[in-house]
Short mmCIF file of C-alpha atoms and ligand atoms in Angstrom, two decimals:
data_model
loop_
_atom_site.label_atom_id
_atom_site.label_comp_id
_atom_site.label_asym_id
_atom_site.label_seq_id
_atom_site.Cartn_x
_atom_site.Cartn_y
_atom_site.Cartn_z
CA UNK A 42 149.49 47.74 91.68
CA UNK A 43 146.10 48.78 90.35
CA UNK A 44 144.30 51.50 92.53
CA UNK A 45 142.42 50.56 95.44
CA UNK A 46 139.06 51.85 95.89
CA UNK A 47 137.81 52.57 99.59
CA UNK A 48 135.55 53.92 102.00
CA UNK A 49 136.19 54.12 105.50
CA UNK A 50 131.81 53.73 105.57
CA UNK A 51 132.46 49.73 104.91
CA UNK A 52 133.71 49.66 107.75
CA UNK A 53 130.42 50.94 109.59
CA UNK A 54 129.00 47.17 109.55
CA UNK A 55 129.70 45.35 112.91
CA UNK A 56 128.39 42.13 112.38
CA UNK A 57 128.05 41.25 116.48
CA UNK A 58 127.76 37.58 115.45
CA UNK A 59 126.27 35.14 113.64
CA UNK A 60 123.36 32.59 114.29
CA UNK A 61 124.22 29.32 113.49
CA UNK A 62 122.38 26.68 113.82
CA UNK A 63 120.08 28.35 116.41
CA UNK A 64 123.47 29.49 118.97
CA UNK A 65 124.93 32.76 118.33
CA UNK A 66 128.78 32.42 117.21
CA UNK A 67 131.50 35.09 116.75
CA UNK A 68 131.20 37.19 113.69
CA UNK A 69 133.48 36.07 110.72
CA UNK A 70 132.87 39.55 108.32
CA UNK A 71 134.40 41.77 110.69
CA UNK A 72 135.83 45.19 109.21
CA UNK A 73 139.08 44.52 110.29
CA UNK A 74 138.91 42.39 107.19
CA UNK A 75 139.14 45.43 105.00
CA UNK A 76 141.74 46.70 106.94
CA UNK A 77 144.03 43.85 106.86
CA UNK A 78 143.44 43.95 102.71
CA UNK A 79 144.35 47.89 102.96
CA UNK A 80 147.83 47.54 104.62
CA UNK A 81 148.84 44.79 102.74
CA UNK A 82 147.94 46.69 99.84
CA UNK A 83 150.03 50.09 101.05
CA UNK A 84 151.74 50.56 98.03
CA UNK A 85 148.21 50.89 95.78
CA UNK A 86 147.38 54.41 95.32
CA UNK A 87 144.52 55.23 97.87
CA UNK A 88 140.95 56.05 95.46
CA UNK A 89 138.31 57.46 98.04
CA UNK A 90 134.85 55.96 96.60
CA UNK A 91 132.42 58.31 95.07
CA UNK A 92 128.83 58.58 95.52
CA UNK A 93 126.96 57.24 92.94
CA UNK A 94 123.16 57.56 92.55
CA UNK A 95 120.13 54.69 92.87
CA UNK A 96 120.02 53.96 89.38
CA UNK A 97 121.90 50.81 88.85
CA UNK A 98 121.69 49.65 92.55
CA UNK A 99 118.03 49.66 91.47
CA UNK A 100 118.43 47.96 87.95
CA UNK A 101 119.56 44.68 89.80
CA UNK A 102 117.85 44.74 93.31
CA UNK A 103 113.76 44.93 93.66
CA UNK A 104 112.93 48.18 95.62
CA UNK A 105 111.49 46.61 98.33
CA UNK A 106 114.62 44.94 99.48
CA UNK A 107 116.54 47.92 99.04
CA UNK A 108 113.90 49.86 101.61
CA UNK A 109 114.08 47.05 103.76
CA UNK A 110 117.54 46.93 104.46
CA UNK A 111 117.79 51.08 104.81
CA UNK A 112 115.44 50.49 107.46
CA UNK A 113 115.50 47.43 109.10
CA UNK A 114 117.78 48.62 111.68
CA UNK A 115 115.89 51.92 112.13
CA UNK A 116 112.49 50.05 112.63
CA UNK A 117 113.79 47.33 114.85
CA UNK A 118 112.06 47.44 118.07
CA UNK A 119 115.45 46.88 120.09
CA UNK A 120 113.23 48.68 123.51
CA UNK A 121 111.32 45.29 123.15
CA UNK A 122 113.63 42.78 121.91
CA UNK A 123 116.74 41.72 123.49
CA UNK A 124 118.10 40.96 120.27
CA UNK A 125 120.88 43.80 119.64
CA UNK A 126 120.78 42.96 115.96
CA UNK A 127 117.97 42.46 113.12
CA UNK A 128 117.71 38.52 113.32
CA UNK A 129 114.53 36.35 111.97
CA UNK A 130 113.21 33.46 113.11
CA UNK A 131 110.16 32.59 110.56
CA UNK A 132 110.73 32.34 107.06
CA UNK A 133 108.37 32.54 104.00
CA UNK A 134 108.32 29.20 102.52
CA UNK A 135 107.77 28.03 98.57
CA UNK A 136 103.86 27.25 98.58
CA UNK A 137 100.90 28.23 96.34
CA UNK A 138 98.48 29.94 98.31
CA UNK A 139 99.09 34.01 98.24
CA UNK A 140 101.45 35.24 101.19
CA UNK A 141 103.16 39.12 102.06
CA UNK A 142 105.34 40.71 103.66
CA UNK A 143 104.37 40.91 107.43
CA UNK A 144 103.79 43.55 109.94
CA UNK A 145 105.65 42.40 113.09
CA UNK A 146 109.82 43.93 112.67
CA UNK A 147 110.76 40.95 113.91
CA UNK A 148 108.76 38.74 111.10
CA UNK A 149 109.69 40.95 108.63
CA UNK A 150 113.36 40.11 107.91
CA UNK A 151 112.10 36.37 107.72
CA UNK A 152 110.61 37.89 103.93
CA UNK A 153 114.03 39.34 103.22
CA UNK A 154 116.67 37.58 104.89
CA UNK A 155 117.35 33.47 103.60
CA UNK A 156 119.60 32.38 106.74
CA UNK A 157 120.10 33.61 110.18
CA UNK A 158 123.99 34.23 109.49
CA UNK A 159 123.49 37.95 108.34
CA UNK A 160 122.36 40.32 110.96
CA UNK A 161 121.98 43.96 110.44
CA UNK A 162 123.05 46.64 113.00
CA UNK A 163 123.36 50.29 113.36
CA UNK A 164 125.93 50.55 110.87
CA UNK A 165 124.63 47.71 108.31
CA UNK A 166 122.63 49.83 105.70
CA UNK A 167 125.67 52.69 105.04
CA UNK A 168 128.87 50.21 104.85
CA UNK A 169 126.63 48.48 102.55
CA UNK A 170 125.16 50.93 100.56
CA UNK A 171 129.43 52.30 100.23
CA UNK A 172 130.28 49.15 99.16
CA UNK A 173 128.34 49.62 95.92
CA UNK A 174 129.87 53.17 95.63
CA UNK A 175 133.19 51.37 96.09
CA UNK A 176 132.39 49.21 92.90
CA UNK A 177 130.42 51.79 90.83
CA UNK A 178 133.70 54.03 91.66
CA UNK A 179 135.87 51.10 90.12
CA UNK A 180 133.88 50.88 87.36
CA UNK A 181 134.39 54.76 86.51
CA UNK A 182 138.37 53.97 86.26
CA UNK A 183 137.92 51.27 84.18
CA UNK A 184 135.41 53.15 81.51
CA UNK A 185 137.82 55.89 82.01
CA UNK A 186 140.34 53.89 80.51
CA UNK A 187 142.14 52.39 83.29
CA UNK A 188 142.99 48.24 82.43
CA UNK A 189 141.67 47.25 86.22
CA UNK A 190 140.50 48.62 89.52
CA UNK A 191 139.95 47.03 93.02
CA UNK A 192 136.86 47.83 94.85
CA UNK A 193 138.22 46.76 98.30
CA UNK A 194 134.63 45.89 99.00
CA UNK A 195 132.05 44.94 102.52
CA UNK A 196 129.90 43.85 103.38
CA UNK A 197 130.69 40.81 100.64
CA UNK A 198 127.65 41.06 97.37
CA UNK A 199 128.11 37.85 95.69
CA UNK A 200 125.09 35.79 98.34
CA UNK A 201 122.81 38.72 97.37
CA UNK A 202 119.82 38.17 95.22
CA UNK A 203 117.08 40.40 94.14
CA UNK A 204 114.95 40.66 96.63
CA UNK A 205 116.50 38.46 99.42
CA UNK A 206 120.07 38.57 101.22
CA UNK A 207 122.13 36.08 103.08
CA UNK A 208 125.67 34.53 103.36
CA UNK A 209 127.10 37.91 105.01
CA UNK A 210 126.28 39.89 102.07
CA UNK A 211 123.62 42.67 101.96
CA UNK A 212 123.94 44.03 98.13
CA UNK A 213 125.39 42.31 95.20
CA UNK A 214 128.57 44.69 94.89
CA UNK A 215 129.95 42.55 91.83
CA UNK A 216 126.34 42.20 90.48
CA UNK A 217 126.42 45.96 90.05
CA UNK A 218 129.21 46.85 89.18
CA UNK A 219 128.73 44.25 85.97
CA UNK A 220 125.41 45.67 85.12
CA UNK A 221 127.37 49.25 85.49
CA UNK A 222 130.70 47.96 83.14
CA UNK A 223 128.11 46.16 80.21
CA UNK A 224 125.95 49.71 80.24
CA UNK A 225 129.11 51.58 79.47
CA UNK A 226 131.17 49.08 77.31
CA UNK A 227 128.00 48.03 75.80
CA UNK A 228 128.27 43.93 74.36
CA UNK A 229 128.21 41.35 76.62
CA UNK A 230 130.39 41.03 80.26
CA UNK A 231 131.46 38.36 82.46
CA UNK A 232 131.24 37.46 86.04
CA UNK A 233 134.30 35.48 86.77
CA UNK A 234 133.94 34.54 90.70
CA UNK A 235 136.53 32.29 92.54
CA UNK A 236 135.13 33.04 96.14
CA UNK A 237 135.33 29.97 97.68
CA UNK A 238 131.45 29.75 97.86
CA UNK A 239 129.26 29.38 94.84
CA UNK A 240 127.84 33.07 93.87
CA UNK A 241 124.09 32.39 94.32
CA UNK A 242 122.75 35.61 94.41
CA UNK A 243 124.89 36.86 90.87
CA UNK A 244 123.63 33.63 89.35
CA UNK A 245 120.37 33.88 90.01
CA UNK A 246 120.30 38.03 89.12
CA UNK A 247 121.59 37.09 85.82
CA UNK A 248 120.12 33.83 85.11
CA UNK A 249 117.16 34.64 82.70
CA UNK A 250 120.14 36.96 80.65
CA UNK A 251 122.91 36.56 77.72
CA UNK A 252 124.19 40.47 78.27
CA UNK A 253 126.29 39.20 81.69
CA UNK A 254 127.75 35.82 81.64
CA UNK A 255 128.24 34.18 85.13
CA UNK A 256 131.02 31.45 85.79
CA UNK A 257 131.48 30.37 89.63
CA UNK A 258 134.56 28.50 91.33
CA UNK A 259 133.72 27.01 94.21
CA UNK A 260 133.44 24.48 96.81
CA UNK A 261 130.61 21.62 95.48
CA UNK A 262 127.40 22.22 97.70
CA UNK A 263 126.53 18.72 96.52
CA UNK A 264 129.68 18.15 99.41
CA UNK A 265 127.70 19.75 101.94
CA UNK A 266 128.67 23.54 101.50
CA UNK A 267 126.73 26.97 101.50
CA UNK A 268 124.95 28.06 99.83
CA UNK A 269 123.72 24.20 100.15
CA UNK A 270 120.81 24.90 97.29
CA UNK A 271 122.25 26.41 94.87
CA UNK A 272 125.54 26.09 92.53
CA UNK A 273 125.53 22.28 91.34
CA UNK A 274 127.92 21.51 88.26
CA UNK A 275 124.23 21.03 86.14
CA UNK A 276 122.92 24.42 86.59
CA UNK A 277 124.02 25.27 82.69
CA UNK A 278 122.54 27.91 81.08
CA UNK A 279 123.83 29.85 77.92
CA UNK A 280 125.50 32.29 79.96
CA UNK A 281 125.94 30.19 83.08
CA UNK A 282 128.31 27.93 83.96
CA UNK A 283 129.62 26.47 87.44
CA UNK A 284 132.65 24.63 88.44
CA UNK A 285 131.89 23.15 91.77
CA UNK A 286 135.29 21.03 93.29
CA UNK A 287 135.65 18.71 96.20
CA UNK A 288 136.80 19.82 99.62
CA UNK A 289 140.34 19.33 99.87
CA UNK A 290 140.80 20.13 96.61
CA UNK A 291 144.23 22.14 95.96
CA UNK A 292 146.38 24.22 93.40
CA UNK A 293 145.83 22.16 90.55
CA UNK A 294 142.04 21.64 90.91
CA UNK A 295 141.60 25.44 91.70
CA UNK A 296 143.56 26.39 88.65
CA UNK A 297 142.42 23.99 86.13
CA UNK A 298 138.68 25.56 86.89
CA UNK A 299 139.94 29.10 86.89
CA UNK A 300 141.86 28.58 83.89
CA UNK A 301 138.70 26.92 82.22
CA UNK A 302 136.32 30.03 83.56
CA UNK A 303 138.65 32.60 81.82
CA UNK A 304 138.36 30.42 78.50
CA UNK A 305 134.79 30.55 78.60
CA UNK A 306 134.67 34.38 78.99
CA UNK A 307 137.35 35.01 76.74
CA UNK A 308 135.28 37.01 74.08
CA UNK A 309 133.23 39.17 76.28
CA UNK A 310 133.65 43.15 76.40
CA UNK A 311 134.80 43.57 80.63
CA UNK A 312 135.03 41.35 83.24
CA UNK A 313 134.23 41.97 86.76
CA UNK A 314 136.53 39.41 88.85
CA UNK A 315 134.33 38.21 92.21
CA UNK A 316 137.53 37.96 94.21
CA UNK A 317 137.01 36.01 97.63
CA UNK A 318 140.41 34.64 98.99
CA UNK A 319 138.35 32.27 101.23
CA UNK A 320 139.70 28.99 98.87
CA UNK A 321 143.02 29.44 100.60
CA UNK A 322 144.01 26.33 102.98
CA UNK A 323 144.12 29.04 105.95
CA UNK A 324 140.68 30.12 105.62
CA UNK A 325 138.38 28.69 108.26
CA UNK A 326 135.45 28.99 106.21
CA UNK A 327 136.25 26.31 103.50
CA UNK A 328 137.74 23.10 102.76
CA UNK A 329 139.51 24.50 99.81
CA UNK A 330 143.51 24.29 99.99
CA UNK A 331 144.30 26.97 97.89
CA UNK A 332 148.28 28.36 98.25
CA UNK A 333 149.44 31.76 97.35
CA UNK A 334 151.39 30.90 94.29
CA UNK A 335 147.83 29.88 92.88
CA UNK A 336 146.41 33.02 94.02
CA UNK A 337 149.03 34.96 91.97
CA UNK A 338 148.71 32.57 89.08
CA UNK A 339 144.82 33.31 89.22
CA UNK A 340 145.79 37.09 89.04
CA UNK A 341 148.07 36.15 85.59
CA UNK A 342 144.86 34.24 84.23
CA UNK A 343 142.52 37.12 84.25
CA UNK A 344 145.19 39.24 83.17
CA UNK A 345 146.21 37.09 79.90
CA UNK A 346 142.57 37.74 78.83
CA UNK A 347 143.80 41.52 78.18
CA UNK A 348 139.96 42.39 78.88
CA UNK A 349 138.97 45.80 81.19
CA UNK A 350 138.59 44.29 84.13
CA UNK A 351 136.91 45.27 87.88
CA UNK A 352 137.71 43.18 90.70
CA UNK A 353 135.38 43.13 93.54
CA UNK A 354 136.38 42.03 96.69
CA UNK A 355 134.18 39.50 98.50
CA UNK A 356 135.31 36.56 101.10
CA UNK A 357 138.05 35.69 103.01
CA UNK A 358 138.27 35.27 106.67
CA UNK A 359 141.70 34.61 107.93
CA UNK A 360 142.71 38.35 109.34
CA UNK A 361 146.14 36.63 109.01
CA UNK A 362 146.70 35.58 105.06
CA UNK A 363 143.94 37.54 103.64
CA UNK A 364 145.77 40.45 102.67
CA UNK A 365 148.60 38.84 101.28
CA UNK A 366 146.20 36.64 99.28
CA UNK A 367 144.66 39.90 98.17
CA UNK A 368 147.98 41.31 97.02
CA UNK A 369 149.03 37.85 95.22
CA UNK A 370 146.33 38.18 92.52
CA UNK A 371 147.42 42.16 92.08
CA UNK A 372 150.93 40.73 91.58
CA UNK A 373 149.30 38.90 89.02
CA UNK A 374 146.75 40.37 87.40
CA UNK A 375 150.07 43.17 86.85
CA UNK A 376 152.26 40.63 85.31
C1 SP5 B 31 130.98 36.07 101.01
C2 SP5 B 31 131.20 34.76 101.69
O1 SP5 B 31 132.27 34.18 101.61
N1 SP5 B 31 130.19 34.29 102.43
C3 SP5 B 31 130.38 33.07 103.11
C4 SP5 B 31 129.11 32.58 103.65
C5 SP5 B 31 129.26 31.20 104.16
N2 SP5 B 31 128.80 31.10 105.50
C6 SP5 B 31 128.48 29.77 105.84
C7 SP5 B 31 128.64 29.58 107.29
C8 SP5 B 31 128.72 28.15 107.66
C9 SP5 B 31 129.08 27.95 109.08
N3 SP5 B 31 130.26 28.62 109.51
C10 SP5 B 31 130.47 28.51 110.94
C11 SP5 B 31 130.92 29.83 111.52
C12 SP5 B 31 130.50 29.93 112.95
N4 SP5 B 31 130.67 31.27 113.44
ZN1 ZN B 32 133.03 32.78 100.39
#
């Protein structure tokens, strides 16, 4: 089992709920996600996360929506509010005429924020922020010399763009902690993600670049599914490719795309693995019917590429199957 890098700070983020479609629902990104990963994964030696500086958090996010999010919470005028969590309701539109960020709290994540499913709390801003520590801390093994790490990641990066956040995810973990494995292997790295959700935000933070190479399994949002805008099959760059499937699609669907991502990536320095296990027929959040052997087979897929690899945990939602999902592509990727 490859080591498990952790900090007990992810688990700081209480998510208190979701807005969806204008009615607040139960929370899905809870932190007993992360623990349910951990004990399933009790025979992984046990890496506490270490700090890391600004510099490549910084080097993929804009500066302003780093600030915001360390002090949205802070700033949040819960006295007048009855809103116990950071939640917009007005959102900066595409237009042509000059806009900014406004001065009201409570218009301000409207500038930031890109859907009303990703609140912030007291505890948002330092699970977050350790969730990049988590990765950057994976990455060290893996320069060190180590074939793989796990960065038993959340808050979830992949939703998170430059200078906006959404989908439950705060900071682009996997983002990072590619922009941190290409600086130190130098050459070119890969993004392999097979969350069952398209990875908007490490699309778009790579898009205009040939250095990281971004390849997305995923659920088609021409179907119907978030992230709805983003992450059709003809969104080809270069370095970008995406490999959207129909709901209900199972095993042999999933595998044939994976299988086709890792060929595409095959001659790249590192690969950072965006591991969501939210494909799996279990999952409540996707129409994907993904089993366990497939997870596992997955795992032998990135493994076959013989490649330094990081994998970066992001969805998953069934506090029942995730961690055995989790511990199916270790099996794997140690095969
Ligand atoms: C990292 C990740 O897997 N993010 C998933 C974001 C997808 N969220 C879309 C939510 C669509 C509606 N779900 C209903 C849940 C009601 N509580
Ligand atoms: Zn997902």
């Amino acid at each position: 089992m490859i080591p498990l890098v952790w900090s007990d700070r992810c688990l700081l983020h209480v998510p208190g709920g979701e807005v969806f479609v204008g009615m607040r629902t139960s929370g899905t990104e809870v932190p007993e996600r992360a623990l349910a990963i951990r004990e399933a994964l009790a025979d992984a030696s046990l890496v506490e996360a270490r700090e890391h500086d600004d510099e490549v958090l910084l080097a993929v996010h804009d500066a302003s929506l780093v600030d915001y999010l360390r002090t949205a919470w802070r700033d949040w005028p819960a006295g007048e509010l009855e809103q116990d969590r950071v939640v917009p309701y007005s959102f900066a539109h595409r237009g042509n005429s000059p806009r900014r960020i406004p001065v009201a709290q409570w218009a301000r994540a409207g500038w930031f924020a890109y859907d009303t499913m990703t609140l912030i709390g007291p505890g948002t801003w330092e699970a977050a922020r350790a969730a990049v520590d988590v990765a950057l801390t994976a990455v060290d093994f893996v320069t060190d010399g180590a074939p793989a790490a796990y960065a038993c990641t959340r808050p979830p990066g992949h939703h998170a763009c430059r200078d906006a956040f959404g989908g439950s995810c705060y900071l682009n973990n996997a983002a990072i902690a590619a922009e941190a494995l290409r600086r130190s292997l130098g050459g070119t790295v890969a993004v392999i993600d097979i969350d069952a959700h398209h990875g908007n935000g490490t699309q778009e933070l790579f898009w205009e670049r040939d250095d990281v190479r971004t390849v997305s399994v995923h659920v088609d949002p021409a179907a119907g599914w978030f992230p709805h805008f983003v992450g059709f099959a003809d969104e080809t760059t270069d370095a970008n490719r995406n490999l959207p499937l129909a709901p209900g699609s199972g095993d042999d669907e999933w595998l044939a795309a994976v299988r086709e991502a890792a060929a595409w990536v095959e001659d790249v320095a590192g690969v950072v693995v965006a591991l969501g296990v939210d494909a799996a027929a279990a999952d409540p959040e996707s129409p994907l019917r993904v089993t366990h052997e497939a997870f596992r087979e997955a795992g032998r897929i990135v493994c076959s590429l013989g490649l330094p690899t990081v994998v970066v945990q992001e969805g998953g939602y069934d506090l029942g199957t995730l961690g055995p999902l989790v511990r199916e592509f270790h099996i794997g990727l140690g095969e």
